[in-house]
Amino acid sequence: DAGVTQSPTHLIKTRGQQVTLRCSPKSGHDTVSWYQQALGQGPQFIFQYYEEEERQRGNFPDRFSGHQFPNYSSELNVNALLLGDSALYLCASSLFGGQREAFFGQGTRLTVV
Amino acid sequence: AQKITQTQPGMFVQEKEAVTLDCTYDTSDQSYGLFWYKQPSSGEMIFLIYQGSYDEQNATEGRYSLNFQKARKSANLVISASQLGDSAMYFCAMREPRGSTGFQKLVFGTGTRLLVSP
């Protein structure tokens, strides 16, 4: 049973560029959440997708957008990259209505230069 | 708003000894969930243990146990018989109660780096 998979694992982009990160949830899970983890910090919630719609959003600007596909996989897009967007981006999958743990992928480490 | 506080930036323990990682939380809600995750240098967040606010017994998962003291709003992680592979960052997190949207998110602390020495 495959867990949560994210691609790519590492990425280097230049300021002002756009980036797309991808996530495939754990089999049977229908909800995908994205988190940003800056160096030395805990993860911060970006947004959450269910039934192909954004359901909840954290305190992130509109430069951060996402999408969920019918197969539950998801993309995170960041436009007009800033140096401060350099971070580990984590995808978590869960089952809507579930009470217990969310399963995380290994993350995508984004470096903006 | 919910808040998680981990006051220990780093902890050292010798192999085979037990270690306690501290976590306190702040919430006005009655229904919530508390989690501990392990994050090795590879980056993946690995689920360790869960405690629901209405659970009467402290959660245990193998060598991990959660010392849940509701009145003190603390949820400390105890790792027994530490192993070298336990060296990692450890995060305490709280699941916010289900709001009107029906959706929830996790709020994380800043983490504790655990180093296990031979």
Tab-separated table of C-alpha atoms in Angstrom:
chain	number	residue	atom	x	y	z
A	1	ASP	CA	0.000	0.000	0.000
A	2	ALA	CA	1.702	3.162	-1.207
A	3	GLY	CA	1.768	6.016	1.229
A	4	VAL	CA	1.724	9.678	0.339
A	5	THR	CA	4.080	10.474	-2.519
A	6	GLN	CA	5.344	13.894	-3.490
A	7	SER	CA	7.295	15.117	-6.468
A	8	PRO	CA	9.808	16.442	-7.057
A	9	THR	CA	11.890	15.885	-3.909
A	10	HIS	CA	14.088	18.906	-4.507
A	11	LEU	CA	13.671	22.004	-6.634
A	12	ILE	CA	15.653	25.175	-7.249
A	13	LYS	CA	13.868	28.187	-8.722
A	14	THR	CA	14.683	31.826	-9.353
A	15	ARG	CA	12.832	34.735	-7.787
A	16	GLY	CA	9.750	35.670	-9.778
A	17	GLN	CA	9.303	32.234	-11.308
A	18	GLN	CA	6.367	29.931	-10.811
A	19	VAL	CA	6.490	26.404	-9.378
A	20	THR	CA	4.151	23.415	-9.237
A	21	LEU	CA	4.462	20.697	-6.616
A	22	ARG	CA	2.569	17.417	-6.797
A	23	CYS	CA	1.084	15.023	-4.285
A	24	SER	CA	-0.581	11.624	-4.505
A	25	PRO	CA	-2.497	10.733	-1.331
A	26	LYS	CA	-2.476	7.450	0.469
A	27	SER	CA	-4.790	4.895	-1.077
A	28	GLY	CA	-8.335	5.371	0.189
A	29	HIS	CA	-7.806	8.943	1.355
A	30	ASP	CA	-9.849	11.740	-0.170
A	31	THR	CA	-8.571	14.892	1.537
A	32	VAL	CA	-5.248	16.561	0.840
A	33	SER	CA	-3.654	19.295	2.927
A	34	TRP	CA	-0.521	21.280	2.182
A	35	TYR	CA	1.907	22.643	4.754
A	36	GLN	CA	4.956	24.893	4.502
A	37	GLN	CA	7.841	24.236	6.853
A	38	ALA	CA	10.501	26.930	7.000
A	39	LEU	CA	13.912	26.002	8.350
A	40	GLY	CA	13.825	25.481	12.092
A	41	GLN	CA	10.054	25.867	12.316
A	42	GLY	CA	7.044	23.635	12.596
A	43	PRO	CA	4.809	23.133	9.558
A	44	GLN	CA	2.288	25.866	8.796
A	45	PHE	CA	-1.047	25.040	7.181
A	46	ILE	CA	-1.508	26.418	3.661
A	47	PHE	CA	-4.802	24.932	2.481
A	48	GLN	CA	-6.894	21.797	2.234
A	49	TYR	CA	-8.714	20.174	-0.681
A	50	TYR	CA	-11.688	17.843	-0.749
A	51	GLU	CA	-13.885	16.935	-3.694
A	52	GLU	CA	-11.713	19.091	-5.918
A	53	GLU	CA	-12.452	22.263	-3.978
A	54	GLU	CA	-10.402	24.327	-1.545
A	55	ARG	CA	-12.163	23.862	1.779
A	56	GLN	CA	-9.961	25.680	4.232
A	57	ARG	CA	-7.075	28.090	3.912
A	58	GLY	CA	-4.358	29.299	6.213
A	59	ASN	CA	-2.735	32.716	6.295
A	60	PHE	CA	-1.010	32.560	2.920
A	61	PRO	CA	-1.262	35.036	0.034
A	62	ASP	CA	-3.087	34.372	-3.193
A	63	ARG	CA	0.239	33.564	-4.860
A	64	PHE	CA	-0.338	30.143	-3.333
A	65	SER	CA	-3.003	28.194	-5.152
A	66	GLY	CA	-3.887	24.585	-5.593
A	67	HIS	CA	-5.912	21.997	-7.346
A	68	GLN	CA	-7.290	18.564	-6.633
A	69	PHE	CA	-7.999	16.071	-9.385
A	70	PRO	CA	-10.755	13.429	-9.582
A	71	ASN	CA	-8.254	10.759	-8.499
A	72	TYR	CA	-7.654	12.820	-5.297
A	73	SER	CA	-4.124	13.821	-6.242
A	74	SER	CA	-3.258	17.453	-5.759
A	75	GLU	CA	-0.994	20.240	-6.941
A	76	LEU	CA	0.359	23.252	-5.124
A	77	ASN	CA	1.246	26.246	-7.285
A	78	VAL	CA	3.253	29.215	-6.150
A	79	ASN	CA	3.526	32.276	-8.408
A	80	ALA	CA	6.019	35.140	-8.311
A	81	LEU	CA	8.394	33.266	-6.045
A	82	LEU	CA	10.117	35.136	-3.236
A	83	LEU	CA	13.273	34.175	-1.375
A	84	GLY	CA	11.064	33.645	1.679
A	85	ASP	CA	9.173	30.877	-0.093
A	86	SER	CA	12.211	28.644	0.333
A	87	ALA	CA	10.974	25.831	2.558
A	88	LEU	CA	10.000	22.197	2.795
A	89	TYR	CA	6.488	21.717	1.423
A	90	LEU	CA	4.628	18.819	2.952
A	91	CYS	CA	1.506	17.150	1.673
A	92	ALA	CA	-0.767	15.292	4.080
A	93	SER	CA	-3.636	13.010	3.207
A	94	SER	CA	-6.534	11.952	5.338
A	95	LEU	CA	-10.065	10.656	5.137
A	96	PHE	CA	-12.822	13.225	5.436
A	97	GLY	CA	-14.493	12.779	8.792
A	98	GLY	CA	-11.569	10.820	10.172
A	99	GLN	CA	-10.417	11.632	13.646
A	100	ARG	CA	-6.947	10.264	13.751
A	101	GLU	CA	-3.649	10.810	12.070
A	102	ALA	CA	-2.929	12.452	8.785
A	103	PHE	CA	-0.242	10.739	6.741
A	104	PHE	CA	2.519	12.904	5.345
A	105	GLY	CA	4.710	12.583	2.305
A	106	GLN	CA	8.469	13.068	2.347
A	107	GLY	CA	8.108	16.661	1.207
A	108	THR	CA	9.474	18.824	-1.574
A	109	ARG	CA	12.403	21.002	-0.626
A	110	LEU	CA	12.094	24.254	-2.570
A	111	THR	CA	15.012	26.667	-2.781
A	112	VAL	CA	14.442	30.092	-4.303
A	113	VAL	CA	17.590	31.921	-5.398
B	1	ALA	CA	-6.830	30.121	18.481
B	2	GLN	CA	-5.067	26.893	19.268
B	3	LYS	CA	-1.407	26.991	20.169
B	4	ILE	CA	1.229	24.341	20.809
B	5	THR	CA	4.339	25.068	22.875
B	6	GLN	CA	7.453	22.913	22.910
B	7	THR	CA	9.980	24.510	25.238
B	8	GLN	CA	12.890	22.131	24.659
B	9	PRO	CA	14.823	23.048	21.514
B	10	GLY	CA	17.102	20.063	22.016
B	11	MET	CA	17.358	17.001	24.194
B	12	PHE	CA	20.147	14.485	24.697
B	13	VAL	CA	19.689	10.928	25.906
B	14	GLN	CA	21.871	7.856	26.084
B	15	GLU	CA	20.914	4.752	24.228
B	16	LYS	CA	18.525	2.468	26.160
B	17	GLU	CA	17.430	5.240	28.510
B	18	ALA	CA	13.964	6.814	28.585
B	19	VAL	CA	13.331	10.412	27.576
B	20	THR	CA	10.367	12.766	27.938
B	21	LEU	CA	9.629	15.469	25.377
B	22	ASP	CA	7.398	18.248	26.650
B	23	CYS	CA	4.333	19.685	24.965
B	24	THR	CA	1.748	22.091	26.296
B	25	TYR	CA	-1.260	23.328	24.400
B	26	ASP	CA	-3.765	26.099	24.590
B	27	THR	CA	-7.347	25.711	23.499
B	28	SER	CA	-10.798	26.681	24.692
B	29	ASP	CA	-12.425	23.755	22.934
B	30	GLN	CA	-13.546	20.578	24.646
B	31	SER	CA	-13.008	18.284	21.688
B	32	TYR	CA	-9.552	18.102	20.173
B	33	GLY	CA	-6.835	15.649	19.255
B	34	LEU	CA	-3.143	15.663	20.041
B	35	PHE	CA	-0.454	14.078	17.908
B	36	TRP	CA	3.242	13.457	17.968
B	37	TYR	CA	5.225	13.198	14.768
B	38	LYS	CA	8.864	12.279	14.174
B	39	GLN	CA	10.762	14.029	11.402
B	40	PRO	CA	14.128	12.530	10.446
B	41	SER	CA	16.554	14.485	8.308
B	42	SER	CA	14.856	13.070	5.189
B	43	GLY	CA	11.911	15.367	5.889
B	44	GLU	CA	8.997	12.968	6.112
B	45	MET	CA	6.653	13.449	9.063
B	46	ILE	CA	6.117	10.059	10.648
B	47	PHE	CA	3.060	9.607	12.838
B	48	LEU	CA	3.895	8.239	16.284
B	49	ILE	CA	0.922	8.509	18.600
B	50	TYR	CA	-2.513	10.092	19.028
B	51	GLN	CA	-4.554	11.136	22.055
B	52	GLY	CA	-8.144	12.285	21.870
B	53	SER	CA	-9.310	14.809	24.424
B	54	TYR	CA	-12.003	12.423	25.676
B	55	ASP	CA	-9.743	9.396	25.880
B	56	GLU	CA	-9.531	8.307	29.483
B	57	GLN	CA	-6.406	6.235	29.110
B	58	ASN	CA	-3.009	7.536	28.071
B	59	ALA	CA	-2.147	6.432	24.551
B	60	THR	CA	0.649	3.937	23.985
B	61	GLU	CA	2.242	2.702	20.764
B	62	GLY	CA	5.132	0.330	21.328
B	63	ARG	CA	8.000	2.287	22.911
B	64	TYR	CA	6.008	5.524	22.717
B	65	SER	CA	3.549	6.671	25.329
B	66	LEU	CA	1.744	9.942	25.769
B	67	ASN	CA	1.480	11.400	29.253
B	68	PHE	CA	-1.804	13.280	28.913
B	69	GLN	CA	-2.648	15.688	31.727
B	70	LYS	CA	-5.782	17.454	30.616
B	71	ALA	CA	-6.101	19.868	33.522
B	72	ARG	CA	-2.541	21.049	32.966
B	73	LYS	CA	-3.000	21.037	29.186
B	74	SER	CA	0.088	18.971	28.640
B	75	ALA	CA	0.736	16.033	26.348
B	76	ASN	CA	4.296	14.867	26.876
B	77	LEU	CA	5.818	12.133	24.754
B	78	VAL	CA	7.762	9.432	26.566
B	79	ILE	CA	10.154	7.280	24.571
B	80	SER	CA	11.345	4.244	26.468
B	81	ALA	CA	14.573	2.385	25.715
B	82	SER	CA	15.924	4.980	23.283
B	83	GLN	CA	17.617	3.777	20.135
B	84	LEU	CA	20.130	5.506	17.880
B	85	GLY	CA	17.467	5.637	15.176
B	86	ASP	CA	15.307	7.805	17.423
B	87	SER	CA	17.570	10.782	16.724
B	88	ALA	CA	15.308	13.223	14.873
B	89	MET	CA	13.038	16.236	15.258
B	90	TYR	CA	9.838	15.604	17.179
B	91	PHE	CA	6.734	17.695	16.716
B	92	CYS	CA	3.670	17.944	18.863
B	93	ALA	CA	0.503	18.920	17.003
B	94	MET	CA	-3.123	19.609	17.741
B	95	ARG	CA	-6.067	18.903	15.514
B	96	GLU	CA	-8.442	21.791	15.628
B	97	PRO	CA	-12.050	20.899	16.341
B	98	ARG	CA	-14.249	20.450	13.346
B	99	GLY	CA	-15.667	23.848	12.457
B	100	SER	CA	-18.679	24.778	10.406
B	101	THR	CA	-16.926	23.659	7.236
B	102	GLY	CA	-16.412	20.197	8.653
B	103	PHE	CA	-12.733	20.383	7.931
B	104	GLN	CA	-9.807	20.410	10.262
B	105	LYS	CA	-6.144	21.276	10.179
B	106	LEU	CA	-3.147	20.502	12.337
B	107	VAL	CA	-1.374	23.164	14.366
B	108	PHE	CA	2.248	22.304	15.125
B	109	GLY	CA	4.747	23.313	17.749
B	110	THR	CA	8.296	24.358	16.915
B	111	GLY	CA	9.725	20.936	17.617
B	112	THR	CA	12.388	19.335	19.782
B	113	ARG	CA	15.573	17.872	18.350
B	114	LEU	CA	16.431	14.614	20.065
B	115	LEU	CA	19.943	13.218	19.912
B	116	VAL	CA	20.553	9.689	21.111
B	117	SER	CA	24.159	8.877	21.925
B	118	PRO	CA	25.738	5.406	22.134
